[in-house]
Coordinates of C-alpha atoms in Angstrom, one line a residue:
M1100 CA -57.6 -80.8 -2.9
T1101 CA -56.8 -77.1 -2.7
D1102 CA -58.4 -74.5 -5.0
I1103 CA -55.7 -73.9 -7.6
T1104 CA -56.1 -71.8 -10.8
A1105 CA -56.1 -73.4 -14.2
E1106 CA -53.0 -71.4 -15.2
V1107 CA -51.0 -72.5 -12.1
R1108 CA -52.0 -76.1 -12.7
A1109 CA -51.1 -76.1 -16.4
A1110 CA -47.8 -74.5 -15.7
A1111 CA -46.9 -77.0 -13.0
I1112 CA -47.8 -80.0 -15.2
A1113 CA -45.8 -78.5 -18.1
A1114 CA -42.8 -78.2 -15.8
A1115 CA -43.2 -81.8 -14.7
V1116 CA -43.3 -83.0 -18.3
T1117 CA -40.1 -81.0 -19.0
A1118 CA -38.4 -82.6 -16.0
A1119 CA -39.6 -86.1 -17.2
H1120 CA -38.1 -85.6 -20.7
T1121 CA -34.8 -84.5 -19.1
A1122 CA -34.8 -87.6 -16.9
V1123 CA -35.4 -89.9 -19.8
A1124 CA -32.6 -88.2 -21.8
E1125 CA -30.3 -88.7 -19.0
Q1126 CA -31.3 -92.4 -18.6
R1127 CA -32.7 -91.9 -15.1
G1128 CA -36.3 -91.6 -16.1
E1129 CA -38.9 -93.9 -17.6
A1130 CA -40.9 -93.6 -20.8
K1131 CA -44.0 -95.7 -21.8
E1132 CA -45.6 -96.5 -25.1
I1133 CA -49.3 -95.8 -25.7
V1134 CA -51.7 -95.9 -28.6
Y1135 CA -52.6 -92.3 -29.6
K1136 CA -54.7 -91.5 -32.6
G1137 CA -54.2 -94.9 -33.9
E1138 CA -50.4 -95.0 -33.7
K1139 CA -48.0 -96.0 -31.0
I1140 CA -46.1 -93.1 -29.4
T1141 CA -43.6 -93.0 -26.5
L1142 CA -44.1 -90.4 -23.7
P1143 CA -42.2 -89.9 -20.5
V1144 CA -43.6 -90.8 -17.1
A1145 CA -43.9 -87.6 -15.0
R1146 CA -44.3 -87.1 -11.3
V1147 CA -47.2 -84.6 -10.8
S1148 CA -48.3 -83.3 -7.4
L1149 CA -51.6 -84.7 -6.3
D1150 CA -52.7 -81.1 -5.7
H1151 CA -52.4 -80.5 -9.4
V1152 CA -54.5 -83.3 -10.8
I1153 CA -58.3 -83.1 -11.3
L1154 CA -60.6 -86.0 -10.7
N1155 CA -62.6 -86.6 -13.8
P1156 CA -66.3 -86.0 -13.3
R1157 CA -66.8 -88.0 -16.6
S1158 CA -64.8 -91.0 -15.4
H1159 CA -66.8 -94.0 -16.6
R1160 CA -65.8 -96.0 -13.5
I1161 CA -68.4 -93.9 -11.6
G1162 CA -70.7 -93.3 -14.6
A1163 CA -73.7 -95.0 -12.9
Q1164 CA -73.1 -93.4 -9.6
V1165 CA -73.0 -90.0 -11.2
Q1166 CA -76.3 -90.8 -13.1
S1167 CA -77.8 -91.8 -9.7
L1168 CA -77.0 -88.6 -7.9
A1169 CA -79.6 -86.2 -6.5
S1170 CA -80.4 -83.3 -8.9
D1171 CA -78.5 -80.7 -6.8
E1172 CA -75.3 -82.9 -6.6
A1173 CA -75.5 -83.7 -10.3
A1174 CA -75.8 -80.0 -11.1
L1175 CA -72.7 -79.3 -9.1
L1176 CA -70.7 -81.6 -11.4
V1177 CA -72.0 -79.8 -14.4
E1178 CA -71.7 -76.2 -13.2
D1179 CA -68.3 -76.4 -11.4
P1180 CA -66.7 -79.8 -12.0
N1181 CA -63.2 -78.6 -11.0
G1182 CA -64.3 -76.8 -7.8
V1183 CA -63.5 -78.0 -4.3
E1184 CA -67.1 -79.2 -3.6
A1185 CA -67.4 -81.1 -6.8
Q1186 CA -64.0 -82.7 -6.5
A1187 CA -64.8 -83.8 -2.9
L1188 CA -68.1 -85.4 -4.2
I1189 CA -66.2 -87.3 -6.9
S1190 CA -63.6 -88.4 -4.4
R1191 CA -66.4 -89.8 -2.2
L1192 CA -68.0 -91.7 -5.1
L1193 CA -64.6 -93.2 -6.0
A1194 CA -63.9 -94.2 -2.4
G1195 CA -67.3 -95.9 -2.3
T1196 CA -66.6 -98.3 -5.3
D1197 CA -66.2 -102.0 -4.5
G1198 CA -62.5 -102.2 -5.5
F1199 CA -61.3 -99.1 -3.6
P1200 CA -60.2 -100.9 -0.4
N1201 CA -58.1 -103.4 -2.3
I1202 CA -56.5 -100.7 -4.5
K1203 CA -55.7 -98.7 -1.4
N1204 CA -54.2 -101.7 0.3
V1205 CA -52.0 -102.6 -2.8
L1206 CA -50.7 -99.0 -3.0
R1207 CA -49.9 -99.0 0.7
Q1208 CA -47.9 -102.2 0.4
E1209 CA -46.3 -101.8 -3.0
G1210 CA -46.6 -98.2 -4.0
Q1211 CA -47.9 -97.1 -7.4
R1212 CA -46.8 -99.7 -10.0
E1213 CA -48.7 -98.4 -13.0
E1214 CA -48.8 -94.8 -14.2
G1215 CA -52.0 -92.9 -14.9
V1216 CA -52.8 -90.7 -17.9
I1217 CA -53.8 -87.0 -17.6
T1218 CA -54.5 -84.2 -20.0
D1219 CA -52.1 -81.2 -20.2
Q1220 CA -54.7 -79.4 -18.1
G1221 CA -54.5 -82.0 -15.3
V1222 CA -57.7 -83.9 -15.8
L1223 CA -57.2 -87.6 -15.0
I1224 CA -58.2 -89.9 -17.9
N1225 CA -57.7 -93.0 -15.7
A1226 CA -56.2 -93.6 -12.3
N1227 CA -58.9 -91.5 -10.6
T1228 CA -59.3 -94.2 -7.9
R1229 CA -55.6 -94.5 -7.4
A1230 CA -55.3 -90.7 -7.0
V1231 CA -58.0 -90.7 -4.2
A1232 CA -56.3 -93.7 -2.5
L1233 CA -52.8 -92.0 -2.7
R1234 CA -54.3 -88.9 -1.1
E1235 CA -55.8 -90.9 1.7
L1236 CA -52.4 -92.5 2.2
G1237 CA -50.7 -89.2 2.6
E1238 CA -48.7 -89.4 -0.6
R1239 CA -47.8 -86.1 -2.4
Y1240 CA -47.2 -87.3 -6.0
I1241 CA -48.8 -89.5 -8.7
K1242 CA -47.0 -91.0 -11.7
V1243 CA -48.7 -90.1 -15.0
I1244 CA -48.3 -89.8 -18.7
V1245 CA -49.3 -86.4 -19.9
L1246 CA -51.2 -86.4 -23.2
P1247 CA -50.3 -83.9 -26.1
S1248 CA -52.3 -80.7 -26.1
D1249 CA -54.3 -81.7 -29.2
A1250 CA -56.0 -84.6 -27.5
T1251 CA -59.9 -84.6 -27.9
E1252 CA -62.7 -86.4 -26.3
R1253 CA -62.3 -89.3 -28.8
E1254 CA -58.7 -89.8 -27.7
F1255 CA -59.7 -89.6 -24.0
N1256 CA -62.3 -92.3 -24.5
D1257 CA -59.9 -94.4 -26.6
I1258 CA -57.2 -94.3 -24.0
E1259 CA -59.6 -95.0 -21.1
L1260 CA -61.1 -98.0 -23.0
R1261 CA -57.7 -99.4 -23.9
L1262 CA -56.2 -98.9 -20.4
Q1263 CA -59.2 -99.9 -18.3
M1264 CA -61.6 -102.2 -20.2
A1265 CA -59.3 -104.1 -22.5
R1266 CA -57.1 -105.2 -19.6
E1267 CA -57.5 -107.4 -16.5
T1268 CA -58.8 -104.4 -14.5
K1269 CA -61.9 -104.2 -16.6
Q1270 CA -64.0 -106.0 -14.0
D1271 CA -63.7 -102.9 -11.8
Y1272 CA -66.3 -101.3 -14.0
N1273 CA -69.8 -102.0 -12.6
F1274 CA -72.4 -103.2 -15.1
T1275 CA -74.3 -99.9 -15.7
S1276 CA -71.2 -97.8 -15.8
Q1277 CA -69.9 -100.0 -18.6
L1278 CA -73.1 -99.5 -20.5
L1279 CA -72.9 -95.8 -20.2
F1280 CA -69.2 -95.8 -21.3
I1281 CA -70.2 -97.8 -24.4
E1282 CA -72.9 -95.3 -25.2
D1283 CA -70.4 -92.4 -24.9
L1284 CA -68.1 -94.2 -27.3
T1285 CA -70.9 -94.4 -29.9
K1286 CA -71.3 -90.7 -29.6
S1287 CA -67.6 -90.1 -30.2
S1288 CA -67.8 -91.2 -33.9
W1289 CA -66.8 -94.8 -33.0
S1290 CA -68.5 -97.6 -35.0
V1291 CA -70.1 -100.4 -33.0
E1292 CA -67.6 -102.8 -34.6
E1293 CA -64.6 -100.8 -33.4
I1294 CA -66.0 -100.6 -29.9
G1295 CA -66.7 -104.3 -29.8
L1296 CA -63.2 -105.2 -31.1
L1297 CA -61.7 -103.1 -28.3
L1298 CA -63.9 -104.6 -25.7
R1299 CA -63.0 -108.1 -26.9
P1300 CA -59.4 -107.9 -28.0
E1301 CA -59.2 -111.6 -28.7
L1302 CA -61.5 -111.1 -31.7
G1303 CA -59.8 -110.9 -35.1
D1304 CA -60.3 -108.5 -38.0
N1305 CA -62.4 -110.8 -40.1
R1306 CA -66.0 -110.8 -41.1
A1307 CA -67.3 -113.3 -38.5
D1308 CA -65.5 -111.6 -35.6
R1309 CA -66.5 -108.1 -36.7
K1310 CA -70.1 -109.3 -36.7
Q1311 CA -69.7 -110.8 -33.3
A1312 CA -68.2 -107.5 -32.0
K1313 CA -71.1 -105.6 -33.6
N1314 CA -73.7 -107.9 -32.0
L1315 CA -72.0 -107.5 -28.6
V1316 CA -72.2 -103.8 -28.6
E1317 CA -75.7 -103.7 -29.9
T1318 CA -76.8 -106.0 -27.1
E1319 CA -75.2 -103.8 -24.5
L1320 CA -77.0 -100.8 -25.9
R1321 CA -80.3 -102.6 -25.8
L1322 CA -79.6 -103.5 -22.2
L1323 CA -79.0 -99.8 -21.5
G1324 CA -82.4 -99.1 -23.1
L1325 CA -84.0 -101.6 -20.7
V1326 CA -82.3 -100.0 -17.8
R1327 CA -83.6 -96.5 -18.8
E1328 CA -87.1 -97.9 -19.3
L1329 CA -87.1 -99.2 -15.8
I1330 CA -85.9 -95.9 -14.4
V1331 CA -88.8 -94.2 -16.3
H1332 CA -91.3 -96.7 -14.9
G1333 CA -90.0 -95.9 -11.4
D1334 CA -90.4 -92.1 -11.9
G1335 CA -86.7 -91.7 -11.2
R1336 CA -86.7 -93.4 -7.8
L1337 CA -85.0 -96.5 -9.3
K1338 CA -81.3 -95.7 -9.9
F1339 CA -78.7 -97.1 -12.3
T1340 CA -76.7 -98.5 -9.5
D1341 CA -79.8 -100.4 -8.2
L1342 CA -79.5 -102.6 -11.4
D1343 CA -75.8 -103.4 -11.3
D1344 CA -76.6 -107.0 -10.2
K1345 CA -79.3 -107.6 -12.8
R1346 CA -77.2 -108.1 -15.9
Q1347 CA -78.1 -111.7 -16.5
A1348 CA -81.8 -111.2 -15.8
L1349 CA -81.8 -108.3 -18.3
I1350 CA -80.1 -110.4 -20.9
E1351 CA -82.8 -113.1 -20.5
I1352 CA -85.5 -110.4 -20.8
D1353 CA -83.9 -108.9 -23.9
L1354 CA -83.6 -112.2 -25.6
D1355 CA -87.3 -113.0 -25.0
Y1356 CA -88.4 -109.5 -26.0
N1357 CA -86.5 -109.6 -29.3
S1358 CA -87.8 -113.0 -30.2
M1359 CA -91.4 -111.7 -29.8
K1360 CA -91.6 -108.0 -30.6
N1361 CA -91.7 -108.2 -34.4
K1362 CA -94.4 -110.9 -34.3
N1363 CA -96.5 -109.4 -31.6
R1364 CA -95.4 -106.2 -30.0
P1365 CA -98.3 -105.9 -27.4
L1366 CA -97.7 -109.4 -26.2
A1367 CA -93.9 -108.8 -26.0
D1368 CA -94.5 -105.7 -24.0
R1369 CA -96.9 -107.5 -21.6
V1370 CA -94.5 -110.4 -21.0
R1371 CA -91.6 -108.0 -20.5
D1372 CA -93.4 -105.9 -17.9
A1373 CA -94.1 -109.1 -16.0
Q1374 CA -90.5 -110.2 -16.3
F1375 CA -89.3 -106.8 -15.1
T1376 CA -91.6 -107.1 -12.1
A1377 CA -90.2 -110.5 -11.3
M1378 CA -86.7 -109.3 -11.6
L1379 CA -87.3 -106.3 -9.3
S1380 CA -88.9 -108.7 -6.8
N1381 CA -85.7 -110.9 -6.8
I1382 CA -86.9 -113.8 -8.9
D1383 CA -83.8 -115.6 -10.1
Y1384 CA -82.9 -115.0 -13.8
R1385 CA -83.1 -118.8 -14.5
R1386 CA -86.8 -118.7 -13.6
I1387 CA -87.5 -115.5 -15.5
R1388 CA -86.8 -117.5 -18.6
N1389 CA -90.0 -119.4 -17.9
I1390 CA -92.3 -116.4 -17.6
D1391 CA -94.4 -116.2 -20.7
D1392 CA -98.0 -115.3 -21.7
A1393 CA -99.4 -118.7 -20.8
L1394 CA -98.0 -118.3 -17.2
L1395 CA -99.6 -114.8 -16.9
E1396 CA -102.9 -116.0 -18.2
D1397 CA -103.3 -119.3 -16.5
Y1398 CA -101.3 -119.1 -13.3
L1399 CA -99.9 -115.8 -12.2
T1400 CA -103.0 -113.6 -11.8
Q1401 CA -104.6 -116.3 -9.5
A1402 CA -101.4 -116.6 -7.5
L1403 CA -101.2 -112.9 -6.9
S1404 CA -104.8 -112.9 -5.8
E1405 CA -104.0 -115.5 -3.2
E1406 CA -101.4 -113.3 -1.5
T1407 CA -102.8 -111.8 1.7
A1408 CA -100.9 -108.5 1.2
L1409 CA -102.6 -108.0 -2.2
S1410 CA -106.0 -109.5 -1.4
G1411 CA -108.9 -107.9 -3.1
R1412 CA -106.7 -105.3 -5.0
V1413 CA -105.0 -107.3 -7.7
S1414 CA -107.4 -106.4 -10.5
T1415 CA -107.2 -102.8 -9.6
I1416 CA -103.4 -102.8 -9.5
L1417 CA -103.0 -104.8 -12.7
G1418 CA -105.6 -103.1 -14.8
E1419 CA -106.4 -104.1 -18.3
T1420 CA -105.0 -103.5 -21.8
T1421 CA -106.4 -104.7 -25.1
S1422 CA -105.1 -107.6 -27.1
T1423 CA -104.7 -107.5 -30.9
A1424 CA -105.6 -109.9 -33.6
D1425 CA -102.0 -111.0 -33.8
E1426 CA -101.9 -111.6 -30.0
E1427 CA -104.9 -113.9 -30.2
E1428 CA -103.6 -115.8 -33.1
D1429 CA -101.8 -118.3 -30.8
L1430 CA -105.3 -119.2 -29.5
G1431 CA -106.6 -119.9 -33.0
T1432 CA -108.3 -116.6 -33.7
G1433 CA -106.2 -116.3 -36.8
L1434 CA -108.2 -119.1 -38.4
L1435 CA -111.5 -117.4 -37.5
A1436 CA -110.2 -114.1 -39.0
G1437 CA -109.4 -116.0 -42.2
I1438 CA -112.9 -117.5 -42.3
T1439 CA -114.8 -114.3 -41.7
G1440 CA -112.5 -112.0 -43.7
S1441 CA -112.2 -109.7 -40.7
A1442 CA -109.9 -109.5 -37.8
P1443 CA -111.6 -110.0 -34.4
S1444 CA -112.1 -106.9 -32.3
P1445 CA -109.6 -106.3 -29.5
T1446 CA -110.4 -108.0 -26.2
A1447 CA -109.4 -107.0 -22.7
V1448 CA -106.4 -108.8 -21.2
V1449 CA -104.6 -108.3 -17.9
S1450 CA -101.8 -105.7 -18.0
F1451 CA -98.8 -105.9 -15.7
E1452 CA -97.6 -102.3 -16.2
G1453 CA -99.4 -101.1 -13.1
L1454 CA -97.7 -103.7 -10.9
L1455 CA -94.3 -102.9 -12.5
K1456 CA -94.7 -99.2 -11.8
L1457 CA -95.7 -99.9 -8.2
V1458 CA -92.6 -101.9 -7.6
A1459 CA -90.2 -99.8 -9.6
A1460 CA -91.2 -96.6 -7.8
A1461 CA -91.2 -98.1 -4.3
D1462 CA -88.8 -96.8 -1.7
K1463 CA -86.8 -99.9 -0.8
E1464 CA -86.6 -98.9 2.8
G1465 CA -90.1 -97.4 3.1
T1466 CA -93.7 -98.1 2.3
V1467 CA -96.0 -98.4 -0.8
E1468 CA -99.6 -97.3 -1.1
L1469 CA -101.9 -99.8 -2.6
P1470 CA -104.8 -98.3 -4.5
A1471 CA -108.3 -98.1 -3.2
T1472 CA -111.0 -100.4 -4.7
D1473 CA -114.8 -100.1 -4.7
D1474 CA -115.0 -101.7 -1.3
K1475 CA -111.5 -101.1 0.2
P1476 CA -109.7 -97.8 1.0
A1477 CA -106.1 -97.2 0.0
V1478 CA -103.6 -98.8 2.3
S1479 CA -99.8 -98.6 2.9
I1480 CA -97.7 -101.6 3.3
S1481 CA -93.9 -102.0 3.5
T1482 CA -92.0 -102.3 0.3
L1483 CA -90.5 -105.5 1.7
A1484 CA -94.0 -106.9 2.2
L1485 CA -95.0 -106.0 -1.4
T1486 CA -91.9 -107.5 -3.0
S1487 CA -92.2 -110.6 -0.9
A1488 CA -95.8 -111.1 -1.9
I1489 CA -95.0 -110.7 -5.6
N1490 CA -91.9 -112.9 -5.3
N1491 CA -94.0 -115.6 -3.7
A1492 CA -96.7 -115.3 -6.3
F1493 CA -94.3 -115.8 -9.2
R1494 CA -92.7 -118.8 -7.5
T1495 CA -96.1 -120.3 -6.8
A1496 CA -97.2 -119.8 -10.4
L1497 CA -94.0 -121.2 -11.8
D1498 CA -94.1 -124.2 -9.4
N1499 CA -97.8 -124.9 -10.2
R1500 CA -97.2 -124.9 -13.9
Q1501 CA -94.2 -127.2 -13.5
Q1502 CA -96.3 -129.6 -11.5
D1503 CA -99.0 -129.6 -14.1
S1504 CA -96.3 -130.2 -16.8
N1505 CA -94.8 -133.0 -14.8
A1506 CA -98.2 -134.6 -14.5
G1507 CA -98.7 -134.4 -18.3
D1508 CA -100.9 -131.4 -17.8
T1509 CA -103.8 -133.9 -17.6
L1510 CA -105.6 -132.1 -14.8
T1511 CA -105.8 -128.6 -16.1
A1512 CA -105.5 -129.1 -19.9
P1513 CA -109.2 -129.6 -20.6
T1514 CA -110.3 -126.6 -18.6
R1515 CA -107.7 -124.4 -20.0
A1516 CA -108.5 -125.5 -23.5
L1517 CA -112.2 -124.7 -23.0
A1518 CA -111.4 -121.3 -21.5
Q1519 CA -109.3 -120.5 -24.6
A1520 CA -112.1 -121.7 -26.9
A1521 CA -114.6 -119.4 -25.1
R1522 CA -112.3 -116.4 -25.7
I1523 CA -112.0 -117.4 -29.4
L1524 CA -115.8 -117.7 -29.7
D1525 CA -116.3 -114.3 -28.1
N1526 CA -114.0 -112.8 -30.8
A1527 CA -115.8 -114.8 -33.5
R1528 CA -119.2 -113.4 -32.4
T1529 CA -118.0 -109.8 -32.4
A1530 CA -116.4 -110.3 -35.8
Y1531 CA -119.5 -111.9 -37.2
E1532 CA -121.7 -109.1 -36.0
A1533 CA -119.5 -106.6 -37.8
V1534 CA -119.6 -108.3 -41.2
R1535 CA -122.8 -110.3 -41.4
S1536 CA -124.6 -107.7 -43.6
N1537 CA -121.6 -107.2 -45.8
A1538 CA -122.3 -108.5 -49.4
Q1539 CA -118.7 -109.6 -49.7
F1540 CA -118.9 -111.8 -46.6
D1541 CA -118.3 -115.5 -47.5
S1542 CA -121.2 -117.1 -45.7
D1543 CA -120.5 -120.5 -47.2
A1544 CA -117.0 -120.6 -45.7
F1545 CA -118.5 -119.4 -42.4
D1546 CA -121.1 -122.2 -42.5
T1547 CA -118.4 -124.8 -43.2
A1548 CA -116.4 -123.6 -40.3
A1549 CA -119.5 -123.6 -38.0
E1550 CA -120.2 -127.2 -39.0
K1551 CA -116.7 -128.2 -38.1
L1552 CA -117.1 -126.5 -34.7
Q1553 CA -120.4 -128.2 -34.1
R1554 CA -118.9 -131.6 -34.9
A1555 CA -116.1 -130.9 -32.4
Y1556 CA -118.6 -129.9 -29.8
D1557 CA -120.7 -133.0 -30.4
A1558 CA -117.7 -135.2 -30.0
L1559 CA -116.9 -133.5 -26.7
L1560 CA -120.5 -134.1 -25.5
E1561 CA -120.1 -137.8 -26.4
V1562 CA -117.1 -138.1 -24.1
T1563 CA -118.6 -136.1 -21.2
A1564 CA -122.1 -137.5 -21.7
E1565 CA -123.6 -134.3 -20.4
E1566 CA -127.1 -134.5 -21.9
A1567 CA -128.1 -131.2 -20.4
A1568 CA -125.5 -129.4 -22.3
D1569 CA -126.6 -130.9 -25.6
I1570 CA -127.4 -127.6 -27.2
P1571 CA -126.1 -126.9 -30.8
L1572 CA -123.6 -124.1 -30.9
F1573 CA -124.8 -123.0 -34.4
D1574 CA -127.9 -123.4 -36.5
T1575 CA -126.3 -124.5 -39.8
D1576 CA -129.3 -124.2 -42.1
D1577 CA -129.5 -122.2 -45.2
D1578 CA -129.9 -118.9 -43.4
A1579 CA -126.3 -117.7 -43.4
T1580 CA -127.2 -114.8 -41.2
E1581 CA -128.1 -116.8 -38.2
Q1582 CA -126.1 -115.4 -35.2
P1583 CA -123.9 -117.8 -33.2
R1584 CA -125.2 -118.6 -29.8
A1585 CA -121.9 -119.2 -28.1

């Protein structure tokens, strides 16, 4: 592309439009119907020099690639988008898209069959990829429809959406570029229902279909939010384009997260961090569905510890967070809170945020530094070794749980149940200490609950016949202030 002034470009395009109108009037030209500002209008197809069209830096076909650029290149597209350097950069991005070789081959064999759309200033609304391919093929002109001069950003997005996403060529958009396009549409005064109906033209204008259209767009926007969260976790090293093949995994994670977050946000965050880590370590989305808090608690931490590459550093990498009363309710703490009249104090649980950040910020072709521990210095390992170890740990944990499940869980169920009970009793003791001197504390209810617990413990001892363990958990005499021993 040569460096042409805006005035020269606009004049050349205006001349091409005039010539196209004349050709149509003389029945030797072609005109096409487009939807413009909600109405169908007919405009002539003009032949414009490829030197006079501008590759669109805001083309949503390369939205993810633009978002993934280094800061200096991204700045170039903002500061001088029509300049020679910026245009060369956009051309390179378009030529690097998956569909470019096929488009170029079709143009070589059949020529340009479908016209593009440009503004009266020469900016391509669509057909950016075709323009690059035509230039590489040595062509001089591109067939386009030139929009009226009153077209705004809303019209640009409307036409791009209709021409590119609502037709068979929509698969050319990569996953993250489509998410960014949808976000841009919401910023252009489009309702989510309108966007959804254009994305899914087979939907009708009835209540059920409009709701489906709305849900579709809201899901896409949530997926974009997940993508951005991962990029933040990776301190910017992870790029939009790195996640183009993760759509189904992100859908699974989104479904799980939304089913949990209103009931127990800390638990939902913890499971999501683990699922993110699994996804970035190339665990298949079908197995990500099975990653839940029980897997993290009972299987995954142990499996990570058994990986040689992580040996002795797992607890340091993972770190801890605190559980809430809601989070422990699944283990029965909610019942204890009802008895004591006070929620248990938070307890420490394993966090997976540290592991997620380690993976998300890793240079895919480089190394990762594992943190030092009390007895081990920091050490660098390859990113491949890290992700392989994590992938293997997830698969081991999932396989082990499946084996336990297939065996009726008979081998591990008693031990896991006692471990859960121990955590519950720790919470009960802490809660009891906090309220035992409170005049409003219902000591009778506490005594009743303690008696039930003692009977359950006695029944366990009868089964195990471990006389040495025959120690009462609680003294259930009249002194309601007696402290639990477990």
